[in-house]
Amino acid sequence: MASKVKPQEQTEVSEAQIAVHWKEEGHYQPSDRFKSQANMRDPHILEKFGLDKFPDCFREYADMLTWFEPYRTVLDTSDAPFWKWFVGGKINASYNCVDRHLAKYGSKAAFIFVPEPEAEPDVVITYQELHTRVNEAAALLRGLGLTAGDRVTFHMPMVPELPITMLACARLGIIHSQVFGGFSGQACGSRIQDSGSRVLITMDSYWRNGTLVDHKANADIAVRAAKELGQDVDKVLVWQRYPGKYSAKTPMASGRDSFVNDLLKDYKGKNVEPVALPSEGPLFLMYSSGTTGKPKGAQHSIAGYLAYVTATSKWLLDIHPDDVYWCMADIGWITGHSYIVYGPLANAGTSVLYEGVPTFPDAGRPWRIAERLGVNIFHTAPTAIRMLRKLGPQEPRKYKYQFKSMTTVGEPIEPEAWRWYYDEVGKREAVITDTWWLTETGGFLCTTVPALHPMKPGSCGPGAPGIHPVIYDETGAEIPKGSGKAGNICIRNPWPGIMQTIWGDRDRYIKTYFAKYNKSPKSKDWRDWPFMCGDGAVQAADGYYRILGRIDDVINVAGHRLGTKELESACLTVPEIAEAAVVPVQDELKGRVPEVYVAVKPGVPPSQDVVDRVVKAIEDVIGKIARPKRVYIVPDMPKTRSGKIMRRVLAAISNRRDVGDVTTLANPDVVEQIRTLVQGKDVVATREELPEDIAKFGEVE
Ligand code: WTA
């Protein structure tokens, strides 16, 4: 693959038409026990959501919600490709997730919070209690003068106060923007600036891997970073991990910072009517990495988004009100928004929130939690599966939990890891849904319907009901199923969960997701606007899709997208660095991790100190999640004659592969120097095929 650097080759052989060497896996059938209780058992469901029934088929999703005023139009395409769903209706997400369940499920648990320290008791929050706490928090936000359309940034850990504050915002139409708690203060600051938030909501501390982290320190950095970018933050609201006690060392800034628990005293028992909001009002922003350094604020709607996550939680996660459902993701990612908070609650489910790391204090922890709480639906990512398998392959056997279904999400799962998940974690009883989707898509795109479709390790399955994928090659020709060829997977049609736009950047929205395959930019017909997901995929003869990973310059580390440009600009904050290039390398546990190549400015001697500061810069600007595996100081970057850094060549070197023909580069000699530096004098390249995402890495320049 690395040899595909010659421009003439790129025109002769279509880039996306890569032969895929992949052993077909066998199918696994869902158990009769699962089938007999499943929410979705209609064998004609995919036909009912066929393109000939589009968009009216999605009325069924809207019907799962409670409306203050009915909608008039299912899909309005007049501002294509900025789709508007269920137009004309009035609705409130907080009402749908909380109030409407009170009569029937008021005393049932909405959330069960499991603190990381094992000696600390669980906190059960019933729907009734959730209602009280959401209303008080909403009263507080209203008291601060916040109203519908305002943005508020959160930088919260995995605690019940996070969904409580989200739902309080939703009650008033305030647009929340939760930044993953593990991101650095600076990363939070740039997202505050982009969203134009004047309020930051955070928590003083939280438990992570046995340490009570001082999280308030990040708020000070975030506010400073936002200010440097031109955005003032007037108020920082600080929840206390232990109410009534301040668990951080960082001082509170007077006039700016307040403890939420103190402020709440004025709002005890207050009720706030859920505001009847337009269907297409924004519910939240979720920042995601793209091919330029600037994160994109995926803007999700109230009605379309909520309808989509409600229906997919019911039919595909198979959540019933009497299930105990545990998604181990963090609410700071889209998976947590859709499938810990909004989807499960809209279905009156019981959702488990776990504060800490899955392997704390040992690899039996998740299974102890599952046994104790009677968890019967389990949802996690391949990176956690690999880690739990490595550290405690037989641990699940020691515990008497029984899952009926399990989900994997975030990155492709290797068939070996899939089989361990199925055999050991699921005890050969639980069905697995491998759900493929993106921050931008709000909910699942491809997955099996668990009671209807057999599972196939490593493949996510067909399109979800009403989702019609298509694989295009670089020229826009469809790649047929069973051809063994991979290409760019797109979705032919809009669906209610799709993002509305990139916050504040309509052009970038069109450019990123539609421009490549749209032939008539003025068209108002949805058929002209396939949504490009940015993943490579192949469709087997049985119609199942297998996702090969991102095709752009985005590295998926432990299931989370990190923008390489963002990492590279972090490196350049070290004054000695002249140039930086970041590439993905294969990692046993995390799937992919970044490796960094830097060139120092003339006259600067290479040193360990520079390396250390590059690592620190990445941790400070983005967070520990982005910590590079290695940093190499190189004499120069391999470049094309037009001066573009050839990340593909570096990726081949980092992954111990042959760099192929580099004679067309401006500086071919440097490639061998770098190769020797990284791989040693002898040629150690393996002939093994590179995974597609790495092979294609750096092609989109
Ligand atoms: C990858 C996470 C294979 C994919 C919901 C996608 C997957 C990116 C799967 C989105 C899966 C997610 N199989 N790959 N089941 N799920 N991905 O925005 O590359 O954090 O483009 O959304 O994760 O990551 P994001």
XYZ file of C-alpha atoms and ligand atoms in Angstrom:
726
model
C 0.000 0.000 0.000
C 2.757 2.398 0.914
C 4.035 2.234 -2.627
C 0.961 4.021 -3.954
C 2.682 7.367 -3.938
C 2.987 7.938 -7.652
C 0.350 10.340 -8.877
C -0.128 8.464 -12.148
C -0.951 5.301 -10.224
C -3.631 7.139 -8.354
C -5.490 7.903 -11.548
C -5.098 4.447 -13.006
C -6.064 2.458 -9.960
C -8.881 4.011 -8.025
C -7.634 4.766 -4.522
C -10.584 3.242 -2.755
C -10.513 0.018 -4.714
C -8.233 -1.804 -2.412
C -8.497 -5.525 -2.387
C -9.465 -6.635 1.078
C -7.811 -9.723 2.435
C -10.194 -10.935 5.009
C -11.280 -14.340 5.952
C -15.047 -14.639 5.965
C -16.319 -15.431 9.451
C -19.209 -17.711 10.272
C -22.543 -16.521 11.601
C -23.837 -16.857 15.161
C -27.559 -17.093 15.849
C -29.376 -15.244 18.638
C -30.819 -17.553 21.293
C -34.518 -18.381 21.377
C -34.638 -16.934 24.848
C -33.430 -13.588 23.605
C -35.722 -13.643 20.588
C -38.838 -14.359 22.631
C -38.466 -11.228 24.736
C -37.030 -8.734 22.224
C -38.674 -5.378 21.544
C -38.213 -5.695 17.791
C -39.276 -9.039 16.340
C -40.891 -8.028 13.064
C -38.984 -9.880 10.332
C -40.077 -7.248 7.795
C -38.695 -4.309 9.732
C -36.004 -3.419 7.200
C -38.525 -3.459 4.330
C -40.866 -1.298 6.377
C -38.037 1.206 6.514
C -37.171 0.778 2.841
C -36.234 3.779 0.728
C -39.647 3.614 -0.965
C -41.209 4.373 2.442
C -38.807 7.228 3.213
C -39.189 9.598 5.026
C -42.642 8.683 6.368
C -41.363 5.460 7.929
C -39.700 7.621 10.578
C -43.079 8.772 11.893
C -42.941 5.670 14.019
C -39.858 7.078 15.783
C -41.537 10.418 16.442
C -44.528 8.532 17.867
C -42.331 7.153 20.630
C -42.038 10.687 22.034
C -44.551 12.852 23.849
C -45.238 16.074 21.999
C -46.576 19.378 23.324
C -47.687 20.230 19.805
C -47.704 17.787 16.887
C -45.303 18.269 13.989
C -46.565 19.064 10.489
C -43.785 17.918 8.138
C -41.704 14.769 8.549
C -38.701 16.037 6.595
C -38.101 19.517 5.245
C -35.336 19.563 2.621
C -35.705 23.194 1.540
C -32.289 24.125 2.975
C -30.477 20.988 1.751
C -28.325 19.437 3.140
C -29.370 21.058 6.428
C -32.255 18.699 7.058
C -35.122 19.597 9.358
C -37.041 16.763 10.938
C -40.567 16.755 12.345
C -40.997 20.436 11.578
C -43.682 22.500 13.282
C -43.817 20.426 16.464
C -43.143 21.571 20.017
C -41.326 19.268 22.369
C -38.976 19.056 25.358
C -36.254 16.441 25.825
C -36.156 16.765 29.614
C -39.906 16.162 29.784
C -39.559 13.080 27.590
C -36.703 11.653 29.640
C -38.098 12.412 33.096
C -41.590 13.834 33.658
C -43.539 11.502 31.440
C -42.320 8.466 33.381
C -43.259 9.730 36.836
C -46.753 8.240 37.014
C -45.651 4.722 36.154
C -41.983 4.590 37.075
C -41.505 7.353 39.653
C -40.002 5.044 42.260
C -37.862 3.095 39.798
C -34.139 3.810 39.412
C -33.267 6.083 36.509
C -29.563 6.012 37.349
C -27.459 3.842 39.593
C -24.177 5.603 40.251
C -21.245 3.365 41.135
C -18.304 5.320 42.613
C -14.846 4.070 41.769
C -13.797 3.358 45.387
C -15.342 -0.026 45.988
C -16.161 0.728 49.630
C -18.287 3.730 48.693
C -21.977 2.839 48.395
C -23.942 3.070 45.142
C -26.252 6.035 44.721
C -29.668 5.152 43.343
C -31.551 8.020 41.730
C -35.194 7.265 41.059
C -37.140 9.037 38.343
C -38.872 11.023 41.088
C -35.551 12.139 42.562
C -34.176 12.860 39.138
C -37.186 15.079 38.508
C -36.542 17.017 41.696
C -32.842 17.466 41.039
C -33.267 18.409 37.388
C -35.889 20.997 38.318
C -33.719 22.555 41.016
C -30.743 22.712 38.682
C -32.930 24.222 35.948
C -34.208 26.833 38.412
C -30.604 27.725 39.215
C -29.648 28.069 35.547
C -32.703 30.214 34.931
C -31.769 32.268 37.996
C -28.424 33.021 36.336
C -30.314 34.510 33.413
C -29.661 31.673 30.981
C -32.345 31.049 28.376
C -33.086 28.951 25.299
C -30.336 29.112 22.701
C -27.553 30.071 25.154
C -24.564 27.730 25.232
C -23.091 26.333 28.420
C -19.900 24.281 28.468
C -19.472 21.385 30.893
C -16.202 19.738 31.804
C -17.591 17.049 34.030
C -16.542 13.563 35.103
C -18.835 10.490 35.189
C -21.120 11.480 38.044
C -24.928 11.818 38.250
C -24.574 15.602 38.361
C -23.566 15.473 34.697
C -26.838 14.066 33.286
C -28.766 16.114 35.851
C -27.221 19.317 34.510
C -27.680 18.188 30.900
C -31.379 17.563 31.507
C -31.699 20.876 33.350
C -30.341 22.645 30.265
C -32.626 20.636 27.991
C -35.592 21.705 30.116
C -34.912 25.336 29.245
C -33.551 24.890 25.733
C -30.018 25.845 26.808
C -27.536 24.156 24.481
C -25.102 22.058 26.491
C -21.615 21.269 25.320
C -19.956 18.637 27.472
C -16.217 18.297 26.966
C -14.845 14.871 27.905
C -13.578 15.166 31.508
C -10.231 13.608 30.575
C -9.487 16.354 28.060
C -7.109 19.067 29.197
C -8.168 22.511 30.385
C -6.826 23.986 27.154
C -8.879 21.648 24.979
C -11.891 22.671 27.057
C -11.003 26.338 26.609
C -10.940 26.140 22.819
C -14.351 24.468 22.852
C -15.697 27.160 25.191
C -14.499 29.748 22.728
C -15.921 28.025 19.670
C -19.345 27.604 21.255
C -19.378 31.100 22.743
C -20.197 29.892 26.265
C -20.093 32.380 29.125
C -20.680 29.721 31.758
C -18.526 26.702 32.566
C -19.869 23.926 34.764
C -17.382 21.552 36.306
C -16.696 19.443 39.388
C -13.984 19.889 41.997
C -12.629 16.349 41.757
C -13.339 12.750 40.851
C -11.839 9.320 41.300
C -9.716 7.863 38.571
C -7.571 4.773 39.023
C -7.428 5.173 42.780
C -6.616 8.891 42.812
C -8.918 11.749 43.705
C -8.051 14.062 40.828
C -7.980 17.861 41.297
C -10.233 18.677 38.369
C -10.954 22.275 39.327
C -7.417 23.151 38.194
C -8.537 22.470 34.621
C -11.325 25.026 34.900
C -8.825 27.811 35.588
C -6.750 26.765 32.584
C -9.879 26.507 30.415
C -11.106 29.979 31.338
C -7.677 31.450 30.648
C -7.381 29.629 27.328
C -10.861 30.788 26.262
C -10.011 34.355 27.182
C -6.833 34.259 25.125
C -8.991 33.190 22.203
C -11.363 36.074 22.852
C -14.147 34.456 24.878
C -14.886 35.640 28.420
C -16.328 33.231 30.948
C -18.354 35.050 33.616
C -19.278 32.143 35.812
C -17.709 28.866 36.775
C -20.122 26.595 38.618
C -18.380 23.896 40.615
C -20.175 20.752 41.732
C -18.618 19.049 44.742
C -17.796 15.353 44.495
C -18.585 15.189 48.205
C -21.351 17.776 48.765
C -20.485 20.321 51.434
C -16.776 19.631 51.146
C -14.242 21.051 48.720
C -12.024 18.246 47.423
C -9.633 20.264 45.238
C -6.569 22.286 46.156
C -7.051 24.960 43.527
C -8.552 28.104 45.075
C -11.980 29.354 44.006
C -11.827 32.659 42.106
C -14.046 35.077 43.969
C -16.790 36.670 41.924
C -16.373 34.060 39.201
C -16.527 30.634 40.855
C -19.378 29.299 42.983
C -20.283 25.945 44.435
C -23.425 24.578 42.860
C -24.467 23.085 46.180
C -24.433 26.533 47.824
C -26.425 28.132 45.030
C -28.951 25.303 45.016
C -30.031 26.156 48.565
C -32.060 29.021 47.108
C -33.869 26.732 44.711
C -34.895 23.869 46.943
C -38.119 22.223 45.790
C -38.497 24.682 42.881
C -40.287 23.463 39.779
C -39.529 24.691 36.303
C -42.059 24.027 33.562
C -40.354 22.287 30.648
C -40.255 24.827 27.823
C -42.173 23.850 24.666
C -39.338 24.119 22.161
C -39.381 23.845 18.381
C -38.508 20.371 17.079
C -35.485 21.630 15.247
C -34.055 23.660 18.127
C -30.512 22.535 19.040
C -30.204 20.207 22.028
C -26.439 20.050 22.403
C -23.028 20.384 20.776
C -20.506 17.575 20.773
C -17.019 18.394 19.568
C -15.281 15.911 17.355
C -11.945 15.798 15.574
C -11.668 16.410 11.865
C -8.922 16.814 9.333
C -8.055 20.363 10.278
C -6.813 21.351 13.705
C -10.085 22.976 14.732
C -12.569 20.636 16.418
C -16.028 20.560 14.894
C -19.054 21.218 17.061
C -21.604 18.662 15.896
C -24.944 20.337 16.542
C -27.766 17.930 17.353
C -31.470 18.721 17.302
C -34.075 18.185 19.972
C -36.791 16.150 18.247
C -34.988 14.305 15.466
C -32.081 13.326 17.682
C -34.244 12.283 20.594
C -36.588 10.264 18.381
C -33.638 8.490 16.818
C -31.859 7.546 20.045
C -35.147 6.544 21.660
C -36.093 4.141 18.875
C -32.608 2.679 18.472
C -32.270 2.186 22.248
C -35.560 0.334 22.241
C -35.140 -1.822 19.149
C -31.404 -2.336 18.917
C -30.150 -2.116 22.495
C -33.421 -3.814 23.450
C -33.909 -1.691 26.567
C -37.104 -2.425 28.508
C -38.040 -0.457 31.627
C -37.276 -3.466 33.842
C -33.791 -4.046 32.408
C -30.631 -2.916 34.142
C -28.504 -1.426 31.428
C -24.848 -0.500 31.736
C -22.909 1.374 29.114
C -19.285 1.729 30.216
C -18.573 4.651 27.871
C -18.084 8.159 29.213
C -20.938 10.645 28.898
C -18.332 13.044 27.533
C -18.500 11.178 24.218
C -21.477 10.857 21.907
C -22.054 7.252 22.996
C -22.731 8.464 26.513
C -25.075 11.238 25.416
C -27.124 8.966 23.179
C -26.900 5.656 24.973
C -26.339 6.412 28.668
C -28.554 9.458 29.018
C -31.091 10.368 26.329
C -31.949 6.990 24.745
C -32.212 4.873 27.901
C -34.098 7.544 29.874
C -36.590 8.208 27.086
C -37.393 4.491 27.374
C -37.762 4.664 31.179
C -34.698 2.447 31.490
C -32.346 2.042 34.423
C -28.901 3.232 33.406
C -25.760 2.451 35.408
C -23.115 5.185 35.697
C -19.663 4.046 36.686
C -17.202 6.708 37.761
C -13.868 5.051 37.194
C -11.653 2.775 35.164
C -12.965 -0.702 34.329
C -9.850 -2.418 35.657
C -9.822 -0.693 39.048
C -8.862 -2.264 41.382
C -8.682 -5.395 39.192
C -10.078 -6.894 36.000
C -12.996 -8.459 37.866
C -14.557 -5.097 38.703
C -17.054 -4.861 35.820
C -18.314 -8.374 36.474
C -18.707 -7.700 40.202
C -20.740 -4.600 39.393
C -22.823 -6.544 36.883
C -23.506 -9.319 39.387
C -24.354 -6.994 42.276
C -26.686 -4.753 40.287
C -28.219 -7.452 38.107
C -27.036 -5.776 34.924
C -28.492 -7.613 31.929
C -27.494 -5.323 29.043
C -23.832 -4.415 28.698
C -22.300 -1.903 26.321
C -18.608 -1.195 25.830
C -15.801 -0.680 23.331
C -13.166 -2.998 21.807
C -10.384 -1.259 23.739
C -12.014 -2.196 27.065
C -12.729 -5.705 25.801
C -9.078 -6.181 24.825
C -7.895 -4.832 28.170
C -10.250 -6.971 30.253
C -9.339 -10.008 28.188
C -5.649 -9.397 28.652
C -5.799 -8.761 32.392
C -8.448 -11.257 33.388
C -9.428 -13.710 30.656
C -11.235 -16.009 33.079
C -12.607 -13.365 35.441
C -16.157 -13.342 34.029
C -16.522 -17.021 35.000
C -16.206 -16.138 38.663
C -19.349 -14.035 38.692
C -22.989 -14.989 38.361
C -24.284 -12.132 36.241
C -26.223 -12.999 33.104
C -26.303 -10.650 30.123
C -29.038 -10.949 27.514
C -27.333 -8.565 25.131
C -24.043 -6.759 24.664
C -22.830 -3.992 22.402
C -19.464 -3.057 20.986
C -18.804 0.420 19.595
C -16.046 2.824 18.743
C -13.671 0.956 16.469
C -13.529 -2.260 14.499
C -13.339 -5.307 16.742
C -10.980 -8.136 15.872
C -12.772 -11.481 15.513
C -10.577 -12.952 18.321
C -11.640 -10.228 20.739
C -15.234 -10.626 19.545
C -15.143 -14.353 20.333
C -13.813 -13.781 23.837
C -16.574 -11.222 24.384
C -19.141 -13.734 23.143
C -17.806 -16.861 24.872
C -16.561 -15.493 28.187
C -18.329 -12.211 28.882
C -21.608 -13.170 27.241
C -21.295 -16.824 28.316
C -22.472 -17.869 24.838
C -25.915 -16.692 25.713
C -25.894 -12.941 25.121
C -26.354 -11.521 21.653
C -23.774 -9.001 20.441
C -24.635 -5.914 18.438
C -21.631 -4.328 16.786
C -22.895 -0.799 16.285
C -21.068 1.419 13.831
C -21.768 5.150 13.864
C -20.215 8.579 14.504
C -20.579 11.640 16.690
C -22.123 13.329 13.669
C -24.801 10.692 13.162
C -26.413 10.878 16.625
C -27.101 7.151 16.739
C -26.397 3.801 15.107
C -25.867 3.521 11.358
C -25.053 -0.141 10.830
C -25.888 -2.928 13.220
C -27.799 -6.161 13.321
C -31.334 -6.068 14.715
C -30.449 -8.455 17.526
C -33.422 -10.827 17.507
C -33.580 -11.015 13.724
C -30.111 -11.095 12.254
C -27.292 -13.516 12.918
C -24.064 -11.988 14.216
C -20.785 -12.074 12.344
C -17.545 -11.363 14.232
C -15.819 -8.223 12.978
C -18.757 -7.038 10.858
C -21.282 -4.550 12.098
C -24.105 -5.876 9.929
C -26.616 -4.276 7.564
C -27.889 -0.705 7.800
C -30.078 0.010 10.838
C -33.806 0.392 10.013
C -34.153 3.347 7.656
C -30.409 3.719 7.091
C -29.343 2.967 3.528
C -25.570 2.749 3.183
C -23.701 2.735 -0.091
C -19.993 2.317 -0.785
C -18.527 4.602 -3.436
C -15.125 4.490 -5.011
C -13.131 7.654 -5.601
C -14.954 8.349 -8.854
C -18.383 8.067 -7.284
C -19.126 4.645 -8.768
C -20.936 2.232 -6.471
C -18.910 -0.718 -5.285
C -21.216 -3.727 -5.313
C -21.525 -6.130 -2.425
C -19.438 -9.246 -2.549
C -16.834 -7.626 -4.792
C -14.168 -7.744 -2.117
C -13.414 -4.081 -2.827
C -13.412 -1.373 -0.218
C -14.425 2.245 -0.625
C -15.936 5.233 1.129
C -19.072 4.327 2.997
C -21.863 6.890 2.698
C -25.512 6.980 3.702
C -27.873 7.615 0.800
C -30.617 9.257 2.798
C -31.023 11.624 5.758
C -32.295 10.208 9.078
C -33.654 11.933 12.186
C -30.475 11.549 14.265
C -28.139 13.252 11.800
C -26.413 16.385 13.059
C -27.925 19.664 11.916
C -24.697 21.438 11.054
C -21.235 22.175 12.384
C -21.737 24.893 14.957
C -21.109 28.220 13.260
C -19.648 26.733 10.083
C -22.172 25.756 7.413
C -19.562 25.635 4.665
C -17.391 23.215 6.553
C -20.414 20.985 7.117
C -21.072 20.741 3.389
C -17.423 20.391 2.520
C -16.673 17.665 5.055
C -19.670 15.393 4.635
C -21.256 16.059 1.260
C -19.027 17.868 -1.224
C -17.189 14.820 -2.505
C -20.231 12.971 -3.843
C -22.733 15.778 -4.394
C -23.142 16.543 -8.067
C -25.674 19.375 -7.882
C -24.960 21.789 -5.034
C -28.253 23.638 -5.572
C -30.403 20.529 -5.389
C -33.139 20.317 -2.742
C -33.584 16.602 -3.366
C -32.113 14.485 -0.590
C -31.104 11.863 -3.189
C -28.381 14.213 -4.366
C -26.775 14.439 -0.929
C -25.244 11.171 0.266
C -23.584 11.652 3.650
C -19.905 10.709 3.602
C -18.922 9.139 6.905
C -15.140 9.214 6.427
C -14.686 5.477 6.978
C -13.470 2.850 4.573
C -15.764 -0.174 4.362
C -16.421 -3.350 2.434
C -19.756 -5.119 1.971
C -19.778 -8.897 1.941
C -22.046 -10.989 -0.259
C -24.459 -11.431 2.661
C -24.969 -7.651 2.767
C -23.071 -7.125 6.027
C -20.702 -4.188 6.216
C -17.248 -4.399 7.663
C -15.691 -1.115 8.707
C -11.996 -0.682 8.031
C -11.458 2.564 9.932
C -11.057 6.248 9.211
C -9.764 7.214 5.822
C -8.826 10.746 6.783
C -6.074 12.059 9.024
C -7.858 11.096 12.182
C -6.434 8.559 14.601
C -8.890 6.423 16.504
C -7.235 5.860 19.907
C -9.136 3.516 22.181
C -12.292 4.289 20.232
C -11.863 8.043 20.268
C -11.092 10.230 17.322
C -8.070 12.462 17.666
C -7.272 14.946 14.932
C -3.678 14.611 13.787
C -3.532 18.301 12.954
C -4.594 19.114 16.486
C -1.791 16.927 17.840
C 0.707 18.447 15.427
C -0.136 21.977 16.385
C 0.266 20.994 20.040
C 3.830 19.907 19.196
C 4.514 23.274 17.627
C 3.779 25.015 20.915
C 7.247 23.787 21.947
C 9.429 26.656 20.673
C 12.232 24.409 19.394
C 9.943 22.458 17.060
C 9.917 23.443 13.411
C 7.665 20.726 11.994
C 5.648 17.845 13.336
C 3.863 14.873 11.817
C 1.702 12.436 13.721
C 0.892 8.931 12.512
C -1.088 5.988 13.914
C 0.646 2.796 15.028
C -0.965 -0.490 15.890
C -1.335 -1.128 19.595
C -2.424 -4.326 21.253
C -4.834 -2.683 23.681
C -5.792 0.685 22.313
C -6.045 -0.349 18.684
C -4.129 2.662 17.458
C -1.862 5.126 19.254
C -0.117 8.216 17.906
C 3.598 8.332 17.150
C 5.168 11.698 16.630
C 7.882 12.837 14.260
C 9.373 16.265 14.889
C 12.050 18.306 13.193
C 13.769 20.896 15.358
C 14.700 24.407 14.302
C 18.206 24.998 12.927
C 20.839 25.166 15.649
C 18.730 23.276 18.209
C 20.415 20.049 19.297
C 18.088 17.029 19.546
C 17.593 16.096 23.218
C 15.454 14.067 25.565
C 14.310 17.354 27.040
C 12.704 18.348 23.740
C 11.022 14.944 23.533
C 9.664 15.286 27.061
C 8.305 18.715 26.357
C 6.586 17.525 23.197
C 4.837 14.806 25.212
C 3.858 17.313 27.878
C 2.579 19.769 25.279
C 0.288 17.096 23.840
C -0.989 16.170 27.286
C -1.582 19.815 28.163
C -3.250 20.826 24.946
C -5.341 17.723 24.363
C -5.130 15.364 27.301
C -3.453 12.177 28.445
C -5.579 10.141 26.058
C -3.436 11.515 23.224
C -0.060 10.689 24.809
C 2.220 9.481 22.003
C 3.848 6.076 22.140
C 7.132 7.524 20.876
C 8.530 10.828 19.710
C 11.269 10.807 17.074
C 13.442 13.794 16.306
C 14.237 13.562 12.603
C 16.518 15.646 10.359
C 13.667 16.476 7.975
C 10.214 15.219 7.050
C 9.716 13.208 3.874
C 8.011 15.615 1.509
C 6.426 15.714 -1.905
C 7.864 18.138 -4.422
C 5.062 20.506 -3.549
C 6.234 20.430 0.061
C 3.540 18.262 1.640
C 4.646 15.995 4.460
C 4.179 12.351 3.436
C 2.585 10.990 6.572
C 1.968 7.726 4.772
C 5.685 7.058 4.538
C 6.139 7.785 8.232
C 3.187 5.540 9.078
C 4.794 2.701 7.128
C 8.062 3.188 9.011
C 6.367 3.362 12.409
C 4.405 0.213 11.671
C 7.507 -1.679 10.533
C 6.373 -1.866 6.930
C 8.154 -1.332 3.685
C 8.007 2.312 2.599
C 7.755 1.334 -1.053
C 8.864 3.554 -3.869
C 9.812 6.992 -2.581
C 11.808 8.181 -5.562
C 9.227 10.818 -6.451
C 9.733 12.612 -3.146
C 11.621 15.866 -2.911
C 14.032 14.341 -0.383
C 14.060 10.536 -0.785
C 17.320 10.143 1.176
C 15.775 11.263 4.404
C 13.402 8.299 4.291
C 16.223 5.808 4.782
C 17.709 7.937 7.562
C 14.382 7.978 9.379
C 13.842 4.296 8.748
C 17.206 3.446 10.302
C 16.473 5.695 13.250
C 13.158 3.973 13.924
C 13.685 0.394 12.761
C 17.450 0.067 13.185
C 20.088 -0.675 10.556
C 18.693 -3.980 9.389
C 15.533 -4.088 7.404
C 12.880 -5.325 9.822
C 9.836 -4.544 7.751
C 7.239 -7.288 7.764
C 5.373 -8.180 4.621
C 2.105 -8.416 6.426
C -0.590 -6.232 4.904
C -1.188 -2.989 6.783
C -4.646 -2.460 8.241
C -6.592 -0.331 5.764
C -6.888 2.749 7.940
C -3.133 2.950 8.340
C -2.493 2.037 4.711
C -4.751 4.866 3.587
C -3.584 7.234 6.298
C -2.449 10.563 4.959
C -3.984 10.194 1.524
C -6.415 13.022 2.095
C -4.149 16.015 2.201
C -15.205 4.225 14.420
C -18.310 6.891 18.127
C -15.886 -0.048 13.509
C -15.359 4.652 12.970
C -19.752 6.339 18.137
C -16.093 5.973 13.090
C -16.328 1.989 14.491
C -15.550 6.547 14.359
C -17.446 1.435 15.166
C -16.504 7.496 15.017
C -17.720 0.034 14.968
C -17.290 3.545 15.649
N -16.916 -0.649 14.134
N -15.563 1.244 13.670
N -18.718 -0.590 15.589
N -18.006 2.439 15.877
N -16.261 3.286 14.833
O -17.288 10.059 16.416
O -14.082 4.833 12.414
O -16.206 9.019 18.455
O -15.876 6.826 11.998
O -18.273 8.075 17.417
O -15.305 5.416 15.196
O -16.042 7.891 16.277
P -16.920 8.838 17.182
